[in-house]
PDB file of C-alpha atoms in Angstrom:
ATOM      1  CA  UNK A1089     -17.607   6.167  10.082  1.00  0.00           C
ATOM      2  CA  UNK A1090     -15.635   4.572   7.583  1.00  0.00           C
ATOM      3  CA  UNK A1091     -12.634   2.763   7.804  1.00  0.00           C
ATOM      4  CA  UNK A1092     -10.477   2.223   4.965  1.00  0.00           C
ATOM      5  CA  UNK A1093      -7.056   0.984   4.325  1.00  0.00           C
ATOM      6  CA  UNK A1094      -5.173   4.252   3.086  1.00  0.00           C
ATOM      7  CA  UNK A1095      -2.190   3.896   0.455  1.00  0.00           C
ATOM      8  CA  UNK A1096       0.196   6.133  -0.401  1.00  0.00           C
ATOM      9  CA  UNK A1097       2.775   5.202  -2.417  1.00  0.00           C
ATOM     10  CA  UNK A1098       4.649   8.391  -3.837  1.00  0.00           C
ATOM     11  CA  UNK A1099       6.433   8.037  -7.360  1.00  0.00           C
ATOM     12  CA  UNK A1100       9.732   7.730  -7.207  1.00  0.00           C
ATOM     13  CA  UNK A1101       9.951   7.051  -3.750  1.00  0.00           C
ATOM     14  CA  UNK A1102      11.075   4.137  -2.404  1.00  0.00           C
ATOM     15  CA  UNK A1103       8.549   3.731   0.719  1.00  0.00           C
ATOM     16  CA  UNK A1104       4.623   2.789   1.461  1.00  0.00           C
ATOM     17  CA  UNK A1105       2.869   4.340   3.669  1.00  0.00           C
ATOM     18  CA  UNK A1106       0.176   2.386   4.894  1.00  0.00           C
ATOM     19  CA  UNK A1107      -2.961   3.836   7.644  1.00  0.00           C
ATOM     20  CA  UNK A1108      -5.589   2.688   9.368  1.00  0.00           C
ATOM     21  CA  UNK A1109      -8.220   3.162  11.504  1.00  0.00           C
ATOM     22  CA  UNK A1110      -9.922   0.804  13.413  1.00  0.00           C
ATOM     23  CA  UNK A1111     -13.227   0.433  15.831  1.00  0.00           C
ATOM     24  CA  UNK A1112     -11.200  -0.679  17.931  1.00  0.00           C
ATOM     25  CA  UNK A1113      -9.486   0.836  21.843  1.00  0.00           C
ATOM     26  CA  UNK A1114      -5.594   0.978  20.824  1.00  0.00           C
ATOM     27  CA  UNK A1115      -4.567  -1.900  23.219  1.00  0.00           C
ATOM     28  CA  UNK A1116      -6.601  -3.893  21.227  1.00  0.00           C
ATOM     29  CA  UNK A1117      -5.317  -2.902  17.623  1.00  0.00           C
ATOM     30  CA  UNK A1118      -1.511  -3.760  19.492  1.00  0.00           C
ATOM     31  CA  UNK A1119      -2.670  -6.943  21.042  1.00  0.00           C
ATOM     32  CA  UNK A1120      -3.450  -8.165  17.132  1.00  0.00           C
ATOM     33  CA  UNK A1121       0.168  -7.700  16.300  1.00  0.00           C
ATOM     34  CA  UNK A1122       1.730  -8.948  19.797  1.00  0.00           C
ATOM     35  CA  UNK A1123       0.394 -12.296  20.263  1.00  0.00           C
ATOM     36  CA  UNK A1124       0.733 -14.902  18.146  1.00  0.00           C
ATOM     37  CA  UNK A1125      -3.110 -16.950  18.016  1.00  0.00           C
ATOM     38  CA  UNK A1126      -4.152 -13.557  17.060  1.00  0.00           C
ATOM     39  CA  UNK A1127      -1.733 -12.998  14.303  1.00  0.00           C
ATOM     40  CA  UNK A1128      -2.552 -16.749  12.740  1.00  0.00           C
ATOM     41  CA  UNK A1129      -6.259 -15.129  12.199  1.00  0.00           C
ATOM     42  CA  UNK A1130      -6.238 -12.516  10.429  1.00  0.00           C
ATOM     43  CA  UNK A1131      -3.027 -12.965   8.805  1.00  0.00           C
ATOM     44  CA  UNK A1132      -4.039 -16.438   8.166  1.00  0.00           C
ATOM     45  CA  UNK A1133      -0.567 -17.485   8.497  1.00  0.00           C
ATOM     46  CA  UNK A1134       1.011 -19.808  10.892  1.00  0.00           C
ATOM     47  CA  UNK A1135       3.416 -18.071  13.671  1.00  0.00           C
ATOM     48  CA  UNK A1136       6.444 -19.953  14.087  1.00  0.00           C
ATOM     49  CA  UNK A1137       8.198 -17.759  15.870  1.00  0.00           C
ATOM     50  CA  UNK A1138       7.232 -14.198  17.245  1.00  0.00           C
ATOM     51  CA  UNK A1139       9.425 -12.310  20.200  1.00  0.00           C
ATOM     52  CA  UNK A1140       7.401  -9.014  21.076  1.00  0.00           C
ATOM     53  CA  UNK A1141      10.739  -7.800  22.484  1.00  0.00           C
ATOM     54  CA  UNK A1142      13.742  -5.381  20.962  1.00  0.00           C
ATOM     55  CA  UNK A1143      16.143  -7.780  19.250  1.00  0.00           C
ATOM     56  CA  UNK A1144      13.015 -10.319  19.249  1.00  0.00           C
ATOM     57  CA  UNK A1145      12.647 -12.350  15.938  1.00  0.00           C
ATOM     58  CA  UNK A1146       9.477 -13.633  14.206  1.00  0.00           C
ATOM     59  CA  UNK A1147       8.503 -16.012  11.618  1.00  0.00           C
ATOM     60  CA  UNK A1148       5.376 -16.795   9.888  1.00  0.00           C
ATOM     61  CA  UNK A1149       4.564 -19.755   6.984  1.00  0.00           C
ATOM     62  CA  UNK A1150       2.172 -19.699   4.893  1.00  0.00           C
ATOM     63  CA  UNK A1151       0.807 -22.968   3.256  1.00  0.00           C
ATOM     64  CA  UNK A1152      -1.727 -24.238   0.478  1.00  0.00           C
ATOM     65  CA  UNK A1153      -4.999 -26.254   1.742  1.00  0.00           C
ATOM     66  CA  UNK A1154      -2.721 -29.133   1.350  1.00  0.00           C
ATOM     67  CA  UNK A1155      -0.170 -27.886   3.639  1.00  0.00           C
ATOM     68  CA  UNK A1156       2.442 -27.562   1.370  1.00  0.00           C
ATOM     69  CA  UNK A1157       4.681 -24.316   2.673  1.00  0.00           C
ATOM     70  CA  UNK A1158       4.080 -21.770  -0.094  1.00  0.00           C
ATOM     71  CA  UNK A1159       6.038 -18.938   1.728  1.00  0.00           C
ATOM     72  CA  UNK A1160       8.081 -18.194   5.124  1.00  0.00           C
ATOM     73  CA  UNK A1161       8.974 -14.436   6.293  1.00  0.00           C
ATOM     74  CA  UNK A1162      11.258 -13.423   9.062  1.00  0.00           C
ATOM     75  CA  UNK A1163      12.698 -10.638  10.793  1.00  0.00           C
ATOM     76  CA  UNK A1164      13.794  -9.166  13.838  1.00  0.00           C
ATOM     77  CA  UNK A1165      12.371  -6.450  16.480  1.00  0.00           C
ATOM     78  CA  UNK A1166      14.268  -3.153  16.594  1.00  0.00           C
ATOM     79  CA  UNK A1167      11.528  -1.941  18.994  1.00  0.00           C
ATOM     80  CA  UNK A1168       8.265  -3.212  20.491  1.00  0.00           C
ATOM     81  CA  UNK A1169       6.937  -0.840  22.584  1.00  0.00           C
ATOM     82  CA  UNK A1170       3.246  -2.038  23.633  1.00  0.00           C
ATOM     83  CA  UNK A1171      -0.106   0.344  22.642  1.00  0.00           C
ATOM     84  CA  UNK A1172       2.825   2.276  20.782  1.00  0.00           C
ATOM     85  CA  UNK A1173       5.132   1.231  18.455  1.00  0.00           C
ATOM     86  CA  UNK A1174       7.045  -1.533  16.355  1.00  0.00           C
ATOM     87  CA  UNK A1175      10.041  -1.862  14.650  1.00  0.00           C
ATOM     88  CA  UNK A1176      10.886  -4.694  12.778  1.00  0.00           C
ATOM     89  CA  UNK A1177      12.646  -6.274   9.070  1.00  0.00           C
ATOM     90  CA  UNK A1178      10.985  -8.058   7.090  1.00  0.00           C
ATOM     91  CA  UNK A1179      12.126 -10.612   4.603  1.00  0.00           C
ATOM     92  CA  UNK A1180      10.653 -13.381   2.736  1.00  0.00           C
ATOM     93  CA  UNK A1181      12.807 -16.441   2.739  1.00  0.00           C
ATOM     94  CA  UNK A1182      13.950 -17.929  -0.793  1.00  0.00           C
ATOM     95  CA  UNK A1183      12.918 -15.015  -2.849  1.00  0.00           C
ATOM     96  CA  UNK A1184      14.762 -12.539  -4.252  1.00  0.00           C
ATOM     97  CA  UNK A1185      13.450  -9.377  -2.692  1.00  0.00           C
ATOM     98  CA  UNK A1186      15.855  -7.988  -0.122  1.00  0.00           C
ATOM     99  CA  UNK A1187      14.775  -7.124   3.391  1.00  0.00           C
ATOM    100  CA  UNK A1188      12.257  -4.220   4.287  1.00  0.00           C
ATOM    101  CA  UNK A1189      11.981  -1.613   7.218  1.00  0.00           C
ATOM    102  CA  UNK A1190       8.973  -1.666   8.787  1.00  0.00           C
ATOM    103  CA  UNK A1191       7.705   1.079  11.210  1.00  0.00           C
ATOM    104  CA  UNK A1192       4.325   0.559  12.454  1.00  0.00           C
ATOM    105  CA  UNK A1193       2.408   3.283  14.785  1.00  0.00           C
ATOM    106  CA  UNK A1194      -0.232   2.526  16.928  1.00  0.00           C
ATOM    107  CA  UNK A1195      -2.354   5.827  18.107  1.00  0.00           C
ATOM    108  CA  UNK A1196      -5.660   6.463  20.273  1.00  0.00           C
ATOM    109  CA  UNK A1197      -7.932   8.194  18.431  1.00  0.00           C
ATOM    110  CA  UNK A1198     -10.918   7.975  21.188  1.00  0.00           C
ATOM    111  CA  UNK A1199     -11.677   5.443  23.797  1.00  0.00           C
ATOM    112  CA  UNK A1200     -13.012   3.177  21.396  1.00  0.00           C
ATOM    113  CA  UNK A1201     -10.607   3.879  18.288  1.00  0.00           C
ATOM    114  CA  UNK A1202      -7.472   4.033  16.982  1.00  0.00           C
ATOM    115  CA  UNK A1203      -4.938   4.505  14.009  1.00  0.00           C
ATOM    116  CA  UNK A1204      -2.191   2.069  12.785  1.00  0.00           C
ATOM    117  CA  UNK A1205       0.101   3.882  10.660  1.00  0.00           C
ATOM    118  CA  UNK A1206       2.797   1.292   8.466  1.00  0.00           C
ATOM    119  CA  UNK A1207       5.573   3.408   7.343  1.00  0.00           C
ATOM    120  CA  UNK A1208       7.873   0.465   4.883  1.00  0.00           C
ATOM    121  CA  UNK A1209      10.753   1.090   3.387  1.00  0.00           C
ATOM    122  CA  UNK A1210      12.383  -0.652   0.374  1.00  0.00           C
ATOM    123  CA  UNK A1211      16.041  -1.205  -0.499  1.00  0.00           C
ATOM    124  CA  UNK A1212      15.258   0.580  -4.254  1.00  0.00           C
ATOM    125  CA  UNK A1213      12.085   2.022  -6.057  1.00  0.00           C
ATOM    126  CA  UNK A1214      11.823  -0.649  -8.283  1.00  0.00           C
ATOM    127  CA  UNK A1215      11.571  -2.982  -6.072  1.00  0.00           C
ATOM    128  CA  UNK A1216       8.286  -1.230  -3.975  1.00  0.00           C
ATOM    129  CA  UNK A1217       6.956  -1.103  -6.900  1.00  0.00           C
ATOM    130  CA  UNK A1218       7.537  -4.571  -7.369  1.00  0.00           C
ATOM    131  CA  UNK A1219       5.914  -5.234  -3.944  1.00  0.00           C
ATOM    132  CA  UNK A1220       2.900  -3.117  -5.185  1.00  0.00           C
ATOM    133  CA  UNK A1221       2.540  -5.287  -8.272  1.00  0.00           C
ATOM    134  CA  UNK A1222       2.556  -8.407  -6.276  1.00  0.00           C
ATOM    135  CA  UNK A1223      -0.810  -9.277  -5.070  1.00  0.00           C
ATOM    136  CA  UNK A1224      -1.714  -8.125  -8.791  1.00  0.00           C
ATOM    137  CA  UNK A1225       0.384 -10.613  -9.949  1.00  0.00           C
ATOM    138  CA  UNK A1226      -1.238 -13.676  -7.725  1.00  0.00           C
ATOM    139  CA  UNK A1227      -4.794 -12.098  -9.655  1.00  0.00           C
ATOM    140  CA  UNK A1228      -3.416 -13.100 -13.037  1.00  0.00           C
ATOM    141  CA  UNK A1229      -2.201 -16.776 -11.605  1.00  0.00           C
ATOM    142  CA  UNK A1230      -5.273 -17.369 -10.234  1.00  0.00           C
ATOM    143  CA  UNK A1231      -7.268 -18.153 -13.298  1.00  0.00           C
ATOM    144  CA  UNK A1232      -4.682 -20.972 -13.954  1.00  0.00           C
ATOM    145  CA  UNK A1233      -3.972 -22.969 -11.232  1.00  0.00           C
ATOM    146  CA  UNK A1234      -4.731 -23.974  -7.439  1.00  0.00           C
ATOM    147  CA  UNK A1235      -3.860 -20.678  -6.178  1.00  0.00           C
ATOM    148  CA  UNK A1236      -7.148 -19.128  -6.521  1.00  0.00           C
ATOM    149  CA  UNK A1237      -8.251 -21.337  -3.168  1.00  0.00           C
ATOM    150  CA  UNK A1238      -5.319 -20.319  -1.099  1.00  0.00           C
ATOM    151  CA  UNK A1239      -6.105 -16.544  -1.682  1.00  0.00           C
ATOM    152  CA  UNK A1240      -9.657 -17.348  -1.196  1.00  0.00           C
ATOM    153  CA  UNK A1241      -8.139 -18.518   2.557  1.00  0.00           C
ATOM    154  CA  UNK A1242      -6.232 -15.593   2.855  1.00  0.00           C
ATOM    155  CA  UNK A1243      -8.981 -13.024   2.692  1.00  0.00           C
TER     156      UNK A1243
ATOM    157  CA  UNK B 158       3.657  -2.240 -19.625  1.00  0.00           C
ATOM    158  CA  UNK B 159       5.852   0.931 -21.053  1.00  0.00           C
ATOM    159  CA  UNK B 160       2.785   2.702 -20.944  1.00  0.00           C
ATOM    160  CA  UNK B 161       2.313   2.307 -17.186  1.00  0.00           C
ATOM    161  CA  UNK B 162       5.932   3.015 -16.206  1.00  0.00           C
ATOM    162  CA  UNK B 163       6.052   6.214 -18.136  1.00  0.00           C
ATOM    163  CA  UNK B 164       2.717   7.397 -16.559  1.00  0.00           C
ATOM    164  CA  UNK B 165       4.734   6.907 -13.012  1.00  0.00           C
ATOM    165  CA  UNK B 166       7.706   9.034 -14.237  1.00  0.00           C
ATOM    166  CA  UNK B 167       4.759  11.388 -15.374  1.00  0.00           C
ATOM    167  CA  UNK B 168       3.769  12.127 -12.265  1.00  0.00           C
ATOM    168  CA  UNK B 169       6.803  11.725 -10.331  1.00  0.00           C
ATOM    169  CA  UNK B 170       6.844  15.530 -10.788  1.00  0.00           C
ATOM    170  CA  UNK B 171       5.073  17.945  -8.356  1.00  0.00           C
ATOM    171  CA  UNK B 172       3.981  20.843 -11.082  1.00  0.00           C
ATOM    172  CA  UNK B 173       2.559  17.668 -13.236  1.00  0.00           C
ATOM    173  CA  UNK B 174       0.844  16.303 -10.445  1.00  0.00           C
ATOM    174  CA  UNK B 175      -0.265  20.217  -9.996  1.00  0.00           C
ATOM    175  CA  UNK B 176      -1.737  20.052 -13.348  1.00  0.00           C
ATOM    176  CA  UNK B 177      -3.613  17.291 -13.092  1.00  0.00           C
ATOM    177  CA  UNK B 178      -5.379  18.413 -10.170  1.00  0.00           C
ATOM    178  CA  UNK B 179      -5.959  21.501 -11.944  1.00  0.00           C
ATOM    179  CA  UNK B 180      -7.403  20.146 -14.909  1.00  0.00           C
ATOM    180  CA  UNK B 181      -9.387  17.311 -13.036  1.00  0.00           C
ATOM    181  CA  UNK B 182     -12.705  19.826 -12.209  1.00  0.00           C
ATOM    182  CA  UNK B 183     -12.238  21.545 -15.444  1.00  0.00           C
ATOM    183  CA  UNK B 184     -10.447  21.308 -18.845  1.00  0.00           C
ATOM    184  CA  UNK B 185      -8.465  24.539 -19.760  1.00  0.00           C
ATOM    185  CA  UNK B 186      -6.454  26.042 -22.419  1.00  0.00           C
ATOM    186  CA  UNK B 187      -1.999  25.884 -21.677  1.00  0.00           C
ATOM    187  CA  UNK B 188      -2.319  29.567 -20.827  1.00  0.00           C
ATOM    188  CA  UNK B 189      -5.016  29.270 -17.882  1.00  0.00           C
ATOM    189  CA  UNK B 190      -2.919  26.119 -16.689  1.00  0.00           C
ATOM    190  CA  UNK B 191       0.271  28.846 -17.092  1.00  0.00           C
ATOM    191  CA  UNK B 192      -1.272  31.266 -15.324  1.00  0.00           C
ATOM    192  CA  UNK B 193      -1.451  29.245 -12.359  1.00  0.00           C
ATOM    193  CA  UNK B 194       2.080  28.341 -11.724  1.00  0.00           C
ATOM    194  CA  UNK B 195       5.359  30.930 -11.347  1.00  0.00           C
ATOM    195  CA  UNK B 196       7.435  28.529 -13.769  1.00  0.00           C
ATOM    196  CA  UNK B 197       7.909  29.931 -17.242  1.00  0.00           C
ATOM    197  CA  UNK B 198       5.516  28.896 -19.838  1.00  0.00           C
ATOM    198  CA  UNK B 199       7.801  26.992 -21.631  1.00  0.00           C
ATOM    199  CA  UNK B 200       8.637  24.957 -18.306  1.00  0.00           C
ATOM    200  CA  UNK B 201       4.209  24.320 -18.602  1.00  0.00           C
ATOM    201  CA  UNK B 202       4.325  23.339 -21.916  1.00  0.00           C
ATOM    202  CA  UNK B 203       6.973  20.732 -21.702  1.00  0.00           C
ATOM    203  CA  UNK B 204       4.833  19.333 -18.414  1.00  0.00           C
ATOM    204  CA  UNK B 205       1.744  19.718 -20.645  1.00  0.00           C
ATOM    205  CA  UNK B 206       3.474  17.998 -24.001  1.00  0.00           C
ATOM    206  CA  UNK B 207       4.814  14.785 -21.255  1.00  0.00           C
ATOM    207  CA  UNK B 208       1.214  14.069 -19.656  1.00  0.00           C
ATOM    208  CA  UNK B 209       0.207  14.477 -22.840  1.00  0.00           C
ATOM    209  CA  UNK B 210       2.316  12.017 -24.672  1.00  0.00           C
ATOM    210  CA  UNK B 211       1.738   9.504 -21.449  1.00  0.00           C
ATOM    211  CA  UNK B 212      -1.843  10.017 -22.540  1.00  0.00           C
ATOM    212  CA  UNK B 213      -2.934  11.083 -18.792  1.00  0.00           C
ATOM    213  CA  UNK B 214      -4.297  14.201 -20.286  1.00  0.00           C
ATOM    214  CA  UNK B 215      -5.984  14.685 -23.707  1.00  0.00           C
ATOM    215  CA  UNK B 216      -5.909  17.668 -25.975  1.00  0.00           C
ATOM    216  CA  UNK B 217      -9.143  19.023 -27.268  1.00  0.00           C
ATOM    217  CA  UNK B 218      -9.495  21.009 -30.251  1.00  0.00           C
ATOM    218  CA  UNK B 219     -12.431  24.307 -29.196  1.00  0.00           C
ATOM    219  CA  UNK B 220     -12.618  26.358 -32.194  1.00  0.00           C
ATOM    220  CA  UNK B 221      -8.987  28.450 -31.546  1.00  0.00           C
ATOM    221  CA  UNK B 222      -8.144  27.066 -28.502  1.00  0.00           C
ATOM    222  CA  UNK B 223      -6.664  23.738 -27.662  1.00  0.00           C
ATOM    223  CA  UNK B 224      -8.050  22.185 -24.051  1.00  0.00           C
ATOM    224  CA  UNK B 225      -6.579  20.021 -21.654  1.00  0.00           C
ATOM    225  CA  UNK B 226      -8.447  17.501 -19.744  1.00  0.00           C
ATOM    226  CA  UNK B 227      -7.888  14.773 -18.385  1.00  0.00           C
ATOM    227  CA  UNK B 228      -8.228  10.665 -19.765  1.00  0.00           C
ATOM    228  CA  UNK B 229     -10.058   8.733 -17.108  1.00  0.00           C
ATOM    229  CA  UNK B 230      -8.400   5.652 -18.636  1.00  0.00           C
ATOM    230  CA  UNK B 231      -5.127   6.009 -17.820  1.00  0.00           C
ATOM    231  CA  UNK B 232      -6.059   8.106 -14.176  1.00  0.00           C
ATOM    232  CA  UNK B 233      -7.977   4.416 -13.141  1.00  0.00           C
ATOM    233  CA  UNK B 234      -4.550   2.713 -14.807  1.00  0.00           C
ATOM    234  CA  UNK B 235      -2.476   4.272 -11.837  1.00  0.00           C
ATOM    235  CA  UNK B 236      -5.104   3.443  -9.124  1.00  0.00           C
ATOM    236  CA  UNK B 237      -5.588  -0.137 -10.462  1.00  0.00           C
ATOM    237  CA  UNK B 238      -2.041  -0.439 -10.217  1.00  0.00           C
ATOM    238  CA  UNK B 239      -2.031  -0.058  -6.380  1.00  0.00           C
ATOM    239  CA  UNK B 240      -5.816  -1.517  -5.839  1.00  0.00           C
ATOM    240  CA  UNK B 241      -4.894  -4.997  -5.419  1.00  0.00           C
ATOM    241  CA  UNK B 242      -2.510  -4.086  -2.386  1.00  0.00           C
ATOM    242  CA  UNK B 243      -4.471  -2.212  -1.101  1.00  0.00           C
ATOM    243  CA  UNK B 244      -7.626  -4.370  -1.102  1.00  0.00           C
ATOM    244  CA  UNK B 245      -5.009  -7.246   0.215  1.00  0.00           C
ATOM    245  CA  UNK B 246      -4.517  -5.076   3.542  1.00  0.00           C
ATOM    246  CA  UNK B 247      -7.919  -3.773   3.251  1.00  0.00           C
ATOM    247  CA  UNK B 248      -9.507  -7.398   3.858  1.00  0.00           C
ATOM    248  CA  UNK B 249      -6.407  -8.466   5.978  1.00  0.00           C
ATOM    249  CA  UNK B 250      -7.376  -5.565   8.180  1.00  0.00           C
ATOM    250  CA  UNK B 251     -10.912  -5.981   8.201  1.00  0.00           C
ATOM    251  CA  UNK B 252     -10.307  -9.547   9.420  1.00  0.00           C
ATOM    252  CA  UNK B 253      -8.430  -8.052  12.674  1.00  0.00           C
ATOM    253  CA  UNK B 254     -11.252  -5.570  13.709  1.00  0.00           C
ATOM    254  CA  UNK B 255     -13.690  -8.613  13.508  1.00  0.00           C
ATOM    255  CA  UNK B 256     -10.978 -10.994  15.664  1.00  0.00           C
ATOM    256  CA  UNK B 257     -10.421  -8.302  17.784  1.00  0.00           C
ATOM    257  CA  UNK B 258     -14.118  -7.716  18.372  1.00  0.00           C
ATOM    258  CA  UNK B 259     -15.239 -10.730  18.989  1.00  0.00           C
ATOM    259  CA  UNK B 260     -12.113 -11.094  21.812  1.00  0.00           C
ATOM    260  CA  UNK B 261     -13.284  -7.785  23.656  1.00  0.00           C
ATOM    261  CA  UNK B 262     -15.644  -9.293  25.531  1.00  0.00           C
ATOM    262  CA  UNK B 263     -12.717 -11.432  27.599  1.00  0.00           C
ATOM    263  CA  UNK B 264     -11.062  -8.175  28.650  1.00  0.00           C
TER     264      UNK B 264
END
């Protein structure tokens, strides 16, 4: 079965929907979002804080191979219902992008498969489009500096 | 960059998206395209003009008729715009899947 990540970015909208089906039971899919050591592995980031509960907060940090902090992200959980739903805010520190609102929905497809739907809402359409372009911009920079290694590590 | 903006403006309209879907399978005349919509013919012409101006559609003269067909290059540009972002998440999720598959036995 094909398990590809799909992005739905309708023009003139300030939102984005990312969907993906996994060859994993929904419990494991959720666990990958709830356990700091697991998040660190697949997001290739350092988890400074992950309080998986309503009103809890989270903070991640990514560094380059020399240990210099590249990016720090944080937010607050508004909902954290195991195997069902996470609602959180997402903000990048020291980057002039406004905070975004994120809805994660975890669905059981079969006993061994599940689906994740991420609904991301941005302050404006322009901001959403800029976010979409970020990996693209990173790709351009890659040739010119050592970001390449970092991006490689991110993969 | 300007072209890109225009392209996105162009596909913002549902009728224009429907037109693109229509001509995706075969090139069509303006009349044949308009026949698929309840919208007034001049409105459809206006949409065709916009789609042509931002190079999503190409016109081709065949005898007395003008046929419209998709410009694959511009369509690809739209796909490319999102692709790096999609790829980023696809890679992350692939990793999530493999990390969690290894985790499985511990359950």
